[in-house]
PDB file of C-alpha atoms and ligand atoms in Angstrom:
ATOM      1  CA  UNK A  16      82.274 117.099  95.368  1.00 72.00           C
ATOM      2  CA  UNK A  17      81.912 114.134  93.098  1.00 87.00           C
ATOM      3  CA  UNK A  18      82.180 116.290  89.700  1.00 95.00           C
ATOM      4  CA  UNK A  19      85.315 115.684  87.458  1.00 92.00           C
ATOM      5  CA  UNK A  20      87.580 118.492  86.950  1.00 91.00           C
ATOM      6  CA  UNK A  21      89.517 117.080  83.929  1.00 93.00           C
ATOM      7  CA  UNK A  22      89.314 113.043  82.088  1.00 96.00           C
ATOM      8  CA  UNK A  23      89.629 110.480  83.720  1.00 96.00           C
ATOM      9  CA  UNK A  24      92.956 108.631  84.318  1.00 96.00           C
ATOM     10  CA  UNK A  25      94.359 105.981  86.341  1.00 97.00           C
ATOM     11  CA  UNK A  26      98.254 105.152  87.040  1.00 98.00           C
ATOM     12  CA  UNK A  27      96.695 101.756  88.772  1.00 98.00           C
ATOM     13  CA  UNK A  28      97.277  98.525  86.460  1.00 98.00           C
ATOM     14  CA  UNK A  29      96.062  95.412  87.253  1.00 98.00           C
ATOM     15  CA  UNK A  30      97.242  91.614  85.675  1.00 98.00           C
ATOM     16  CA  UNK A  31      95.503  89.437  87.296  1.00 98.00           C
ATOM     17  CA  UNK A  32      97.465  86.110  88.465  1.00 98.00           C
ATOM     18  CA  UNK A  33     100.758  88.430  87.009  1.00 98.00           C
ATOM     19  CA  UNK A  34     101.238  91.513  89.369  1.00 98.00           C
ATOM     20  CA  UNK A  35      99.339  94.917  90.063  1.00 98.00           C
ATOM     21  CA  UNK A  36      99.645  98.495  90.818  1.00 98.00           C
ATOM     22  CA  UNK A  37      97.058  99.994  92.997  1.00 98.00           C
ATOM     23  CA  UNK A  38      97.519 103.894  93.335  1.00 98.00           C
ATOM     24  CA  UNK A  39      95.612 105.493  96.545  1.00 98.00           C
ATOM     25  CA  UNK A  40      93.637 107.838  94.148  1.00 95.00           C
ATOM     26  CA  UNK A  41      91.271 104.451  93.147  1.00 95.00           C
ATOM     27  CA  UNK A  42      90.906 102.982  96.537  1.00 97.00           C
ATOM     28  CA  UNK A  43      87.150 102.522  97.787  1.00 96.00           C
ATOM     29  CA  UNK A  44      86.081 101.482 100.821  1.00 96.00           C
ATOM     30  CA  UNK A  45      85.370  97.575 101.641  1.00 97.00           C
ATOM     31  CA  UNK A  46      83.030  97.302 104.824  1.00 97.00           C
ATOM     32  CA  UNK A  47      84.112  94.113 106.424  1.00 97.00           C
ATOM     33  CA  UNK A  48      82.575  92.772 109.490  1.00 98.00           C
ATOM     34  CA  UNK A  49      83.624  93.360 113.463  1.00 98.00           C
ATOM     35  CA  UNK A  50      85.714  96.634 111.948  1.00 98.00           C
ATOM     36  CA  UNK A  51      84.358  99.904 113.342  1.00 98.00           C
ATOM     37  CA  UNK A  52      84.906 103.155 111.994  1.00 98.00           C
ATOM     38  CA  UNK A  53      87.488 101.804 109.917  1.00 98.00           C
ATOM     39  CA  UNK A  54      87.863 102.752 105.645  1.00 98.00           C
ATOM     40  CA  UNK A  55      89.868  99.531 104.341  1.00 98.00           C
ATOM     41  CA  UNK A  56      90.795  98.424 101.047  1.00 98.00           C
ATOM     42  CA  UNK A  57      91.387  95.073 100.662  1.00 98.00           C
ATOM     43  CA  UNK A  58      94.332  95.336  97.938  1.00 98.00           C
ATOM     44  CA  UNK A  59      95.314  91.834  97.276  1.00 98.00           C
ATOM     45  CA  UNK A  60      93.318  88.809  97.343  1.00 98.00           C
ATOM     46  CA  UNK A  61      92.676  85.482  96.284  1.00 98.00           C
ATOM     47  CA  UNK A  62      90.891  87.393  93.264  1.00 98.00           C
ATOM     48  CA  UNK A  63      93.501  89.079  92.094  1.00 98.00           C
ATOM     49  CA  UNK A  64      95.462  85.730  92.115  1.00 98.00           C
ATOM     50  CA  UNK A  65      97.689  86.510  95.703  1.00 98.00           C
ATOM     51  CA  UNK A  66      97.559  83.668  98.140  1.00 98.00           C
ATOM     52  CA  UNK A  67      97.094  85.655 100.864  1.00 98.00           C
ATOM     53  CA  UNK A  68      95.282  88.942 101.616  1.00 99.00           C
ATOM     54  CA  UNK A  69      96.256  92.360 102.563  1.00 99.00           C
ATOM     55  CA  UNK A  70      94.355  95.608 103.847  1.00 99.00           C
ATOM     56  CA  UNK A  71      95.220  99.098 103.768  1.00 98.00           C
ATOM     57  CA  UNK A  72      93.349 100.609 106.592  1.00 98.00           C
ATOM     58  CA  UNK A  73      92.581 104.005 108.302  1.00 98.00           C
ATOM     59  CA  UNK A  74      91.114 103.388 111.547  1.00 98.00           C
ATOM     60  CA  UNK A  75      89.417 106.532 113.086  1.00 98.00           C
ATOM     61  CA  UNK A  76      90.149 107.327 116.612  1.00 98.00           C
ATOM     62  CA  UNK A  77      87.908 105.005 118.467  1.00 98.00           C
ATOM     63  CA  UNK A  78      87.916 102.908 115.627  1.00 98.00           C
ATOM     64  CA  UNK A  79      88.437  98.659 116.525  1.00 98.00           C
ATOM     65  CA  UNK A  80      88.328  95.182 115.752  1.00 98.00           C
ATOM     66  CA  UNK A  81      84.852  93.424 117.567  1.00 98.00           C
ATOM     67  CA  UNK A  82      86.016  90.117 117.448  1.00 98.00           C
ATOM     68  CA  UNK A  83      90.193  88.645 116.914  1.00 98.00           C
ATOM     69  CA  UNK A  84      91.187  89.114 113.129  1.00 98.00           C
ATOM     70  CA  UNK A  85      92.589  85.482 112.091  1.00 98.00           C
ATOM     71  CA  UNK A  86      93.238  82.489 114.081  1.00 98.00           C
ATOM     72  CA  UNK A  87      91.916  78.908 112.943  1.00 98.00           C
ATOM     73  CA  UNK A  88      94.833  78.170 111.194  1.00 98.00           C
ATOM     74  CA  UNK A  89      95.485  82.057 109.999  1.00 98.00           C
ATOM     75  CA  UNK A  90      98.741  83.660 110.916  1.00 99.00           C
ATOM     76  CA  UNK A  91      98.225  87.850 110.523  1.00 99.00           C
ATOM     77  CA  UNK A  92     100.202  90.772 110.642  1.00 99.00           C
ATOM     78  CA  UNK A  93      99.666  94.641 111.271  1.00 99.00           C
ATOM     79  CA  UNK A  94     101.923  97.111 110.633  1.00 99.00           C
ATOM     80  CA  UNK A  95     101.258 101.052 111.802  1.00 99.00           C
ATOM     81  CA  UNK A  96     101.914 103.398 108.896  1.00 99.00           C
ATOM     82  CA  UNK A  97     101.231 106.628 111.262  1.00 98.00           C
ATOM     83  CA  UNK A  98      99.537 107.405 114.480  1.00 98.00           C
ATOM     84  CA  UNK A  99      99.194 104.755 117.150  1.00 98.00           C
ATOM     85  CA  UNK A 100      97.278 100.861 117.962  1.00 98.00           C
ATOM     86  CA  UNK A 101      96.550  99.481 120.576  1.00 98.00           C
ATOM     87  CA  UNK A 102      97.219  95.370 119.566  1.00 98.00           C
ATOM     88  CA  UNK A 103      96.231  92.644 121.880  1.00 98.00           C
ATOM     89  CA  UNK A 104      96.835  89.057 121.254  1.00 98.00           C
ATOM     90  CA  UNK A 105      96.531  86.115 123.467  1.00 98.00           C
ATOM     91  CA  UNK A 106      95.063  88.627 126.335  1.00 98.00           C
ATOM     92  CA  UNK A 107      98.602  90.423 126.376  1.00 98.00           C
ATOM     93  CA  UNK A 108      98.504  94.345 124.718  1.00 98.00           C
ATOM     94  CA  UNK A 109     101.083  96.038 122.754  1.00 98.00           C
ATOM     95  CA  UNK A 110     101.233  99.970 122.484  1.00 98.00           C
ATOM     96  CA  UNK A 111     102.188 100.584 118.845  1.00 98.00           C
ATOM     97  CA  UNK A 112     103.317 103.791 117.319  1.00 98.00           C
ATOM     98  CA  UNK A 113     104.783 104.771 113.568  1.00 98.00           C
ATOM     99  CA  UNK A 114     106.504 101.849 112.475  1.00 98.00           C
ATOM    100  CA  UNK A 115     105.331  99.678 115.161  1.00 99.00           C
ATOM    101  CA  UNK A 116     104.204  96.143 114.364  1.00 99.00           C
ATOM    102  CA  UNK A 117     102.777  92.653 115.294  1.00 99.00           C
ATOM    103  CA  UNK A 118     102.844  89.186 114.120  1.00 99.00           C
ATOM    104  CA  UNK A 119     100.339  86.729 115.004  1.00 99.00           C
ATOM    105  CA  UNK A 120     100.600  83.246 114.580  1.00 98.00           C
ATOM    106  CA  UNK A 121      97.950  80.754 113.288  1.00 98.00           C
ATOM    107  CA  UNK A 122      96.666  79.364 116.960  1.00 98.00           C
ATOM    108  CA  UNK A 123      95.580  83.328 117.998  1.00 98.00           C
ATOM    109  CA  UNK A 124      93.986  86.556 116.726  1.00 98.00           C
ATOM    110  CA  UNK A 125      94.580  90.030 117.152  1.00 98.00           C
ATOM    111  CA  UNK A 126      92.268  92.844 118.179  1.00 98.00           C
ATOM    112  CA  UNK A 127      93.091  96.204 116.963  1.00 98.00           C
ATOM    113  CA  UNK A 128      92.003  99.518 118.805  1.00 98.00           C
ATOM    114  CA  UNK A 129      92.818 102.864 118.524  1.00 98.00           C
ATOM    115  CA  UNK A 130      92.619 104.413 121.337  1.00 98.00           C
ATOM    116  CA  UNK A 131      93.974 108.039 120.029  1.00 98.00           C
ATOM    117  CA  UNK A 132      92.371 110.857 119.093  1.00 98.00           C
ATOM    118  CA  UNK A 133      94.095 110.959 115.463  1.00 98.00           C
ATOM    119  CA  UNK A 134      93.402 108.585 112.644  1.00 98.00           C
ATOM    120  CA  UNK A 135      96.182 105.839 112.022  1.00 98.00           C
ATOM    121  CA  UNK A 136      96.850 104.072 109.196  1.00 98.00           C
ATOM    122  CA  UNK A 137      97.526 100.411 109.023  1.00 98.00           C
ATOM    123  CA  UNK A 138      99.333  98.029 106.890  1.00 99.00           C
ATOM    124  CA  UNK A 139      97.133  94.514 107.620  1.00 99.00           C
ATOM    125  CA  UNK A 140      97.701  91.038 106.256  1.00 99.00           C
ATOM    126  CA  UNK A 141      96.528  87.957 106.750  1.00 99.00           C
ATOM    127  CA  UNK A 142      97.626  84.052 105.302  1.00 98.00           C
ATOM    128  CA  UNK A 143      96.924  80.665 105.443  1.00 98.00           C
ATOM    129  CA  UNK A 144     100.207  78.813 107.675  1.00 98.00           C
ATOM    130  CA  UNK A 145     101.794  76.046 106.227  1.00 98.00           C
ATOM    131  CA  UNK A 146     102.419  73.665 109.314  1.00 98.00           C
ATOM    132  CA  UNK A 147     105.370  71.173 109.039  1.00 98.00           C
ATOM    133  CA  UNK A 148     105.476  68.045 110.724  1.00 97.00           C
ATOM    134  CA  UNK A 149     108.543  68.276 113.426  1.00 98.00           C
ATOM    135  CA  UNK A 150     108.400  72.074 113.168  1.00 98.00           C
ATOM    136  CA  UNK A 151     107.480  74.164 116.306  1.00 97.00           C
ATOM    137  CA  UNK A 152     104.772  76.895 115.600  1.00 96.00           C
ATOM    138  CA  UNK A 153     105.786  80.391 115.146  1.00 98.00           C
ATOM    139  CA  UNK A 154     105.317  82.981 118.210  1.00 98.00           C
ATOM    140  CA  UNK A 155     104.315  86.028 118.597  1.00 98.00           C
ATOM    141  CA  UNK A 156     106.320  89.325 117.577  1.00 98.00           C
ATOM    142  CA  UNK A 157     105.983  93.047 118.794  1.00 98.00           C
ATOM    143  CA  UNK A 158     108.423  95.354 117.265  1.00 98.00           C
ATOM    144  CA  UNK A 159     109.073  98.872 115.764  1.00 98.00           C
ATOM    145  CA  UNK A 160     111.555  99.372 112.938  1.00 98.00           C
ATOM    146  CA  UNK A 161     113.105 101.942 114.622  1.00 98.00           C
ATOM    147  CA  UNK A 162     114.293  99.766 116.640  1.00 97.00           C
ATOM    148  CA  UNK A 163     116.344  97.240 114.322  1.00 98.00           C
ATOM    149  CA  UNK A 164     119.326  97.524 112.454  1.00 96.00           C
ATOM    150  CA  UNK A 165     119.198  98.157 108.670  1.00 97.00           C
ATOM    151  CA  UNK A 166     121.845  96.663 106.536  1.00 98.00           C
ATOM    152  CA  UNK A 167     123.295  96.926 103.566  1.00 98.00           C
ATOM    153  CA  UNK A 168     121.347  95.135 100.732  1.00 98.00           C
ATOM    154  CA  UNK A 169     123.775  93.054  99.101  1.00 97.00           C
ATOM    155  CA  UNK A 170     126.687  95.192  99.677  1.00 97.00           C
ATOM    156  CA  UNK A 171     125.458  98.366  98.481  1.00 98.00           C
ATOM    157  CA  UNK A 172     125.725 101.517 100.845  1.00 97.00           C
ATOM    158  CA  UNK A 173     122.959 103.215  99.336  1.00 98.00           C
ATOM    159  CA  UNK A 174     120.359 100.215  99.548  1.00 98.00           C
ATOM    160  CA  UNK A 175     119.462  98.749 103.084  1.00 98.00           C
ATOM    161  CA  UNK A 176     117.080  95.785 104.410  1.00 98.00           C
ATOM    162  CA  UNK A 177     115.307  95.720 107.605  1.00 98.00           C
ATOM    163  CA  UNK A 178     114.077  91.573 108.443  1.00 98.00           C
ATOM    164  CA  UNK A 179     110.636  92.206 110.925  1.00 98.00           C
ATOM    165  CA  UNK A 180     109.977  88.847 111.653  1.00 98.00           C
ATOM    166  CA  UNK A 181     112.513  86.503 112.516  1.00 98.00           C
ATOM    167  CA  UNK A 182     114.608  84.339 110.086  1.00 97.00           C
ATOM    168  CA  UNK A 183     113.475  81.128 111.511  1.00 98.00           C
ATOM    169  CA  UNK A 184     112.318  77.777 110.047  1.00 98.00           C
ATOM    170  CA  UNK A 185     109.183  78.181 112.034  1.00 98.00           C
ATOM    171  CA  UNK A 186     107.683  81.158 110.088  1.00 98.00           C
ATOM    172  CA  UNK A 187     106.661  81.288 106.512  1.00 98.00           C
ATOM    173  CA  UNK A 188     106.263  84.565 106.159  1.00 98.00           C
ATOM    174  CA  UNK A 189     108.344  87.433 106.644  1.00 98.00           C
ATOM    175  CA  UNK A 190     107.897  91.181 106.019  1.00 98.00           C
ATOM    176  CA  UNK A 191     110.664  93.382 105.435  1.00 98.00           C
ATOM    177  CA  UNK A 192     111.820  96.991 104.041  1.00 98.00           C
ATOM    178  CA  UNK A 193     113.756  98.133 101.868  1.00 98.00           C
ATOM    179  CA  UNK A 194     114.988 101.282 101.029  1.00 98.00           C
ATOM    180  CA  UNK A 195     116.733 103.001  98.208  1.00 98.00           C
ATOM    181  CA  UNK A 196     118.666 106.117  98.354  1.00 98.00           C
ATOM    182  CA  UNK A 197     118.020 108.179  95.225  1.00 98.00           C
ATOM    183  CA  UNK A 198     119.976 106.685  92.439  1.00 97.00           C
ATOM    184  CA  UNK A 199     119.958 103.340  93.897  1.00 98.00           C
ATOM    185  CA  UNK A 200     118.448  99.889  92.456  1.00 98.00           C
ATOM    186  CA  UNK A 201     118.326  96.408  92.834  1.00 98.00           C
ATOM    187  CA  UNK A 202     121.181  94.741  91.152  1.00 98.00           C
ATOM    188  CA  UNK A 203     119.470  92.492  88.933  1.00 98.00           C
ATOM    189  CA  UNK A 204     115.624  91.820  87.888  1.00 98.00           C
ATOM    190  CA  UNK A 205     114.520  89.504  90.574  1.00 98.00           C
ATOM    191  CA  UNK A 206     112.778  86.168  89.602  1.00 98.00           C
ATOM    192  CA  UNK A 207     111.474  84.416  91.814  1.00 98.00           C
ATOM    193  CA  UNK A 208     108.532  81.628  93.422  1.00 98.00           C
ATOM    194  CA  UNK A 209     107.672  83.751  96.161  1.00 98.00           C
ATOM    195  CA  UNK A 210     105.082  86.768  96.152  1.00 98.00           C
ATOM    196  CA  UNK A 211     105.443  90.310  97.409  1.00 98.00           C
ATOM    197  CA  UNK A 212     102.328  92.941  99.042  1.00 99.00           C
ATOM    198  CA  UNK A 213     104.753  95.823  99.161  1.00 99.00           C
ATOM    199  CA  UNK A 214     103.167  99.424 100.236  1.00 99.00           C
ATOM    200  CA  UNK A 215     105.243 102.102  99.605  1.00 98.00           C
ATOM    201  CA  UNK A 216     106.047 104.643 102.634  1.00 98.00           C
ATOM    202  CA  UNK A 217     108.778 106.825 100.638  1.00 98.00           C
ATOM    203  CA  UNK A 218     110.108 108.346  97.470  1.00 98.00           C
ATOM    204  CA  UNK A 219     109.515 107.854  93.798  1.00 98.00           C
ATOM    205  CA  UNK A 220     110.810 104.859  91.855  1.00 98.00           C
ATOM    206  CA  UNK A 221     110.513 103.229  88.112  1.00 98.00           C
ATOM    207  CA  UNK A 222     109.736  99.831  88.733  1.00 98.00           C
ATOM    208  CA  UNK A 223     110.114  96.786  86.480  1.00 98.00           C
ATOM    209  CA  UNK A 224     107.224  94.568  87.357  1.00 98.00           C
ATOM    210  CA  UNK A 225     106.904  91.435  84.366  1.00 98.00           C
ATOM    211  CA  UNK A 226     109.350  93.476  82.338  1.00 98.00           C
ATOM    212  CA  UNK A 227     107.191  96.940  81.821  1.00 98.00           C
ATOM    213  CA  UNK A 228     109.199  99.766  83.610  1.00 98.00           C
ATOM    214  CA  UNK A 229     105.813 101.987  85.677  1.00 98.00           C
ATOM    215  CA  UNK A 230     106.409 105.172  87.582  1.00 98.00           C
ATOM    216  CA  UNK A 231     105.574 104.205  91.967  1.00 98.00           C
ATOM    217  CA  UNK A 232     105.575 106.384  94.726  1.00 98.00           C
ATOM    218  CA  UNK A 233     104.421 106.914  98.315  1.00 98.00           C
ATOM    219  CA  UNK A 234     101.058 105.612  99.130  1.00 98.00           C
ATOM    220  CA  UNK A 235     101.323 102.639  96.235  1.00 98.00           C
ATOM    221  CA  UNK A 236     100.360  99.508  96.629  1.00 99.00           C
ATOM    222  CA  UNK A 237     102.070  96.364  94.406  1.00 99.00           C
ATOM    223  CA  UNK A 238     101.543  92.923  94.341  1.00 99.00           C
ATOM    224  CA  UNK A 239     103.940  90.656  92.512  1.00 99.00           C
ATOM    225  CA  UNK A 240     102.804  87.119  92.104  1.00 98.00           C
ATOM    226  CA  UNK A 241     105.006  83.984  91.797  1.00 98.00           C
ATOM    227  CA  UNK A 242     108.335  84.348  89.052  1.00 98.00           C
ATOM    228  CA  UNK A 243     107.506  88.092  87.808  1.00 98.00           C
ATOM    229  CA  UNK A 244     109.934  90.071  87.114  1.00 98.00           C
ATOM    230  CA  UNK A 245     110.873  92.921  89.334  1.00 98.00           C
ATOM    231  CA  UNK A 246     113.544  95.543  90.276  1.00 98.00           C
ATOM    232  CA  UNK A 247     113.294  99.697  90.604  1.00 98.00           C
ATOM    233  CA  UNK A 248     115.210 102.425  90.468  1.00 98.00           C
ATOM    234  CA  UNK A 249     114.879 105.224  93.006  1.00 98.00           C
ATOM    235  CA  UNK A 250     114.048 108.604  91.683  1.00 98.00           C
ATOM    236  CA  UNK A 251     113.378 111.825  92.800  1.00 94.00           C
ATOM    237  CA  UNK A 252     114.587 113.706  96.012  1.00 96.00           C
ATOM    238  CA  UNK A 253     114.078 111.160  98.645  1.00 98.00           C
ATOM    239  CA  UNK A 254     114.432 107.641  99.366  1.00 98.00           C
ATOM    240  CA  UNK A 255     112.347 105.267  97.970  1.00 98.00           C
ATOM    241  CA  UNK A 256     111.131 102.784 101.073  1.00 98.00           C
ATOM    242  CA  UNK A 257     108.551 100.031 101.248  1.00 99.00           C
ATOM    243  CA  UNK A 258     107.153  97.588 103.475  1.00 99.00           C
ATOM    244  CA  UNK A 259     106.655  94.303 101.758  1.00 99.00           C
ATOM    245  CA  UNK A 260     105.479  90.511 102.659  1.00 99.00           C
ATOM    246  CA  UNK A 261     107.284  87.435 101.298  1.00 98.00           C
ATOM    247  CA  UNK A 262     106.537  83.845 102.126  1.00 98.00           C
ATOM    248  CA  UNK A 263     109.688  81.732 102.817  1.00 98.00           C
ATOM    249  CA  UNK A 264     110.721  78.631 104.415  1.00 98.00           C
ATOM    250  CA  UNK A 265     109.101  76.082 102.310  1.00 98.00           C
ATOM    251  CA  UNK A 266     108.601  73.400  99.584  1.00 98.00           C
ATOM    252  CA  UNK A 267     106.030  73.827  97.608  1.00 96.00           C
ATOM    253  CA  UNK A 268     103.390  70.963  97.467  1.00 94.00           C
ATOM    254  CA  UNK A 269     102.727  69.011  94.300  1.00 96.00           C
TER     255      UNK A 269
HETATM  256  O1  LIG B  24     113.140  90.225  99.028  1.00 81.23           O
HETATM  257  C1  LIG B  24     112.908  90.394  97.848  1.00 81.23           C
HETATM  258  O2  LIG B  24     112.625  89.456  97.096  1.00 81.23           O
HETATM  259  C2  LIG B  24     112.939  91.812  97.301  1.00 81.23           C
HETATM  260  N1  LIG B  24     114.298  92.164  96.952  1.00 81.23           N
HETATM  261  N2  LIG B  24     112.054  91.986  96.181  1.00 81.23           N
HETATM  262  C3  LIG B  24     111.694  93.217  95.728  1.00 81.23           C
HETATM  263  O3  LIG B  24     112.147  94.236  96.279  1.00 81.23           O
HETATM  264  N3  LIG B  24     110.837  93.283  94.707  1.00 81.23           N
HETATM  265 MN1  LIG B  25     111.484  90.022  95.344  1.00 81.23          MN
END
């Protein structure tokens, strides 16, 4: 079923170092090691300019991690898109369903199982932790979205926040979502040091990544590097949502 039926297009654009748009028509597989019966893209990387890496991954039932993803010095996080994980870190295991997550920090790994008989899809990511002298480690987190509050987004009713990981000093990472009821935006173009792996669970939106306005929607992936411009508008009949990374809680080095 390989033959084209029309010419060949592509919404995907890709700056390197600047910011890209991955649409899930282009995605191939990457086989990595100790994955089974897993089909992953590995949509940001080091190559593409990000600092960290992320993974979008369908993991068949069955499907698992041989050996702990990160560790050494890597902090990781998975994040269930649909279906259900099993996550075990540090010997403990978490039962994860839609909107479940877990944060690892840089001293363990994670193993990742799914022990359904459905396919799930994952939201992975991994980084390198920036360890401050004085500053505890960060712990481990199990949550599911459902589960926390959303709130406003700078005072607007029809944009709200969710915070997954907690605000503290100790992490340098966070992921969060945000969601846009049709109509809504951000309230300015955002500038800023910090980058973004956003996947997009919900809705259609025009997005203003370095100052070019693109049409997004469900099943997206963006990256936005270090000071590009961004901000969307949500379109369409539902709201636009996404689940996005953002490094925090630290000075750069010189
Ligand atoms: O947290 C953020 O920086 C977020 N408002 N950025 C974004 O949605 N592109
Ligand atoms: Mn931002």
């Amino acid at each position: 079923m390989g033959y084209r039926n029309d010419l060949l297009s592509s919404r995907s654009i890709i700056k390197h170092g600047s910011y890209a748009l991955i649409t899930p028509e282009g995605l191939v597989n990457n086989v990595i090691p100790y994955f089974e019966k897993c089909t992953i893209s590995i949509v940001a990387s080091p190559k593409l300019g990000a600092s960290f890496v992320q993974y979008l991954v369908k993991m068949e039932a069955d499907g698992k991690t041989t050996k702990g993803f990160g560790g050494n010095g890597i902090e990781t996080f998975v994040y269930v898109v649909s279906g259900n994980l099993t996550v075990t870190v540090d010997g403990v295991k978490y039962e994860l369903a839609e909107g479940g997550y877990v944060y690892s920090p840089p001293n363990l790994s994670m193993i990742l199982e799914n022990n359904s008989n459905n396919t799930t899809e994952l939201v992975l990511y991994k980084q390198r932790y920036i360890p401050v002298e004085g500053i505890k480690e960060p712990w481990v987190v199990c949550n599911n979205v459902n589960s926390l509050e959303a709130i406003f987004y700078d005072g607007m009713e029809d944009v709200t926040m969710i915070d997954l990981l907690p605000t503290d000093i100790s992490f340098d990472m966070n992921f969060h979502i945000l969601t846009f009821k049709p109509g809504g935006s951000h309230p300015f173009i955002e500038t800023h040091v910090q980058e973004h792996g956003a996947y997009l669970l919900s809705g259609e939106g025009i997005y203003n990544l370095d100052n070019n306005w693109v049409g997004v929607k469900k099943g997206d992936f963006i990256w936005m590097g270090p000071y590009v411009q961004q901000a969307t508008y949500a379109v369409g009949y539902e709201p636009l949502s996404y689940v996005y990374s953002k490094d925090c809680n630290r000075d750069p080095e010189i």
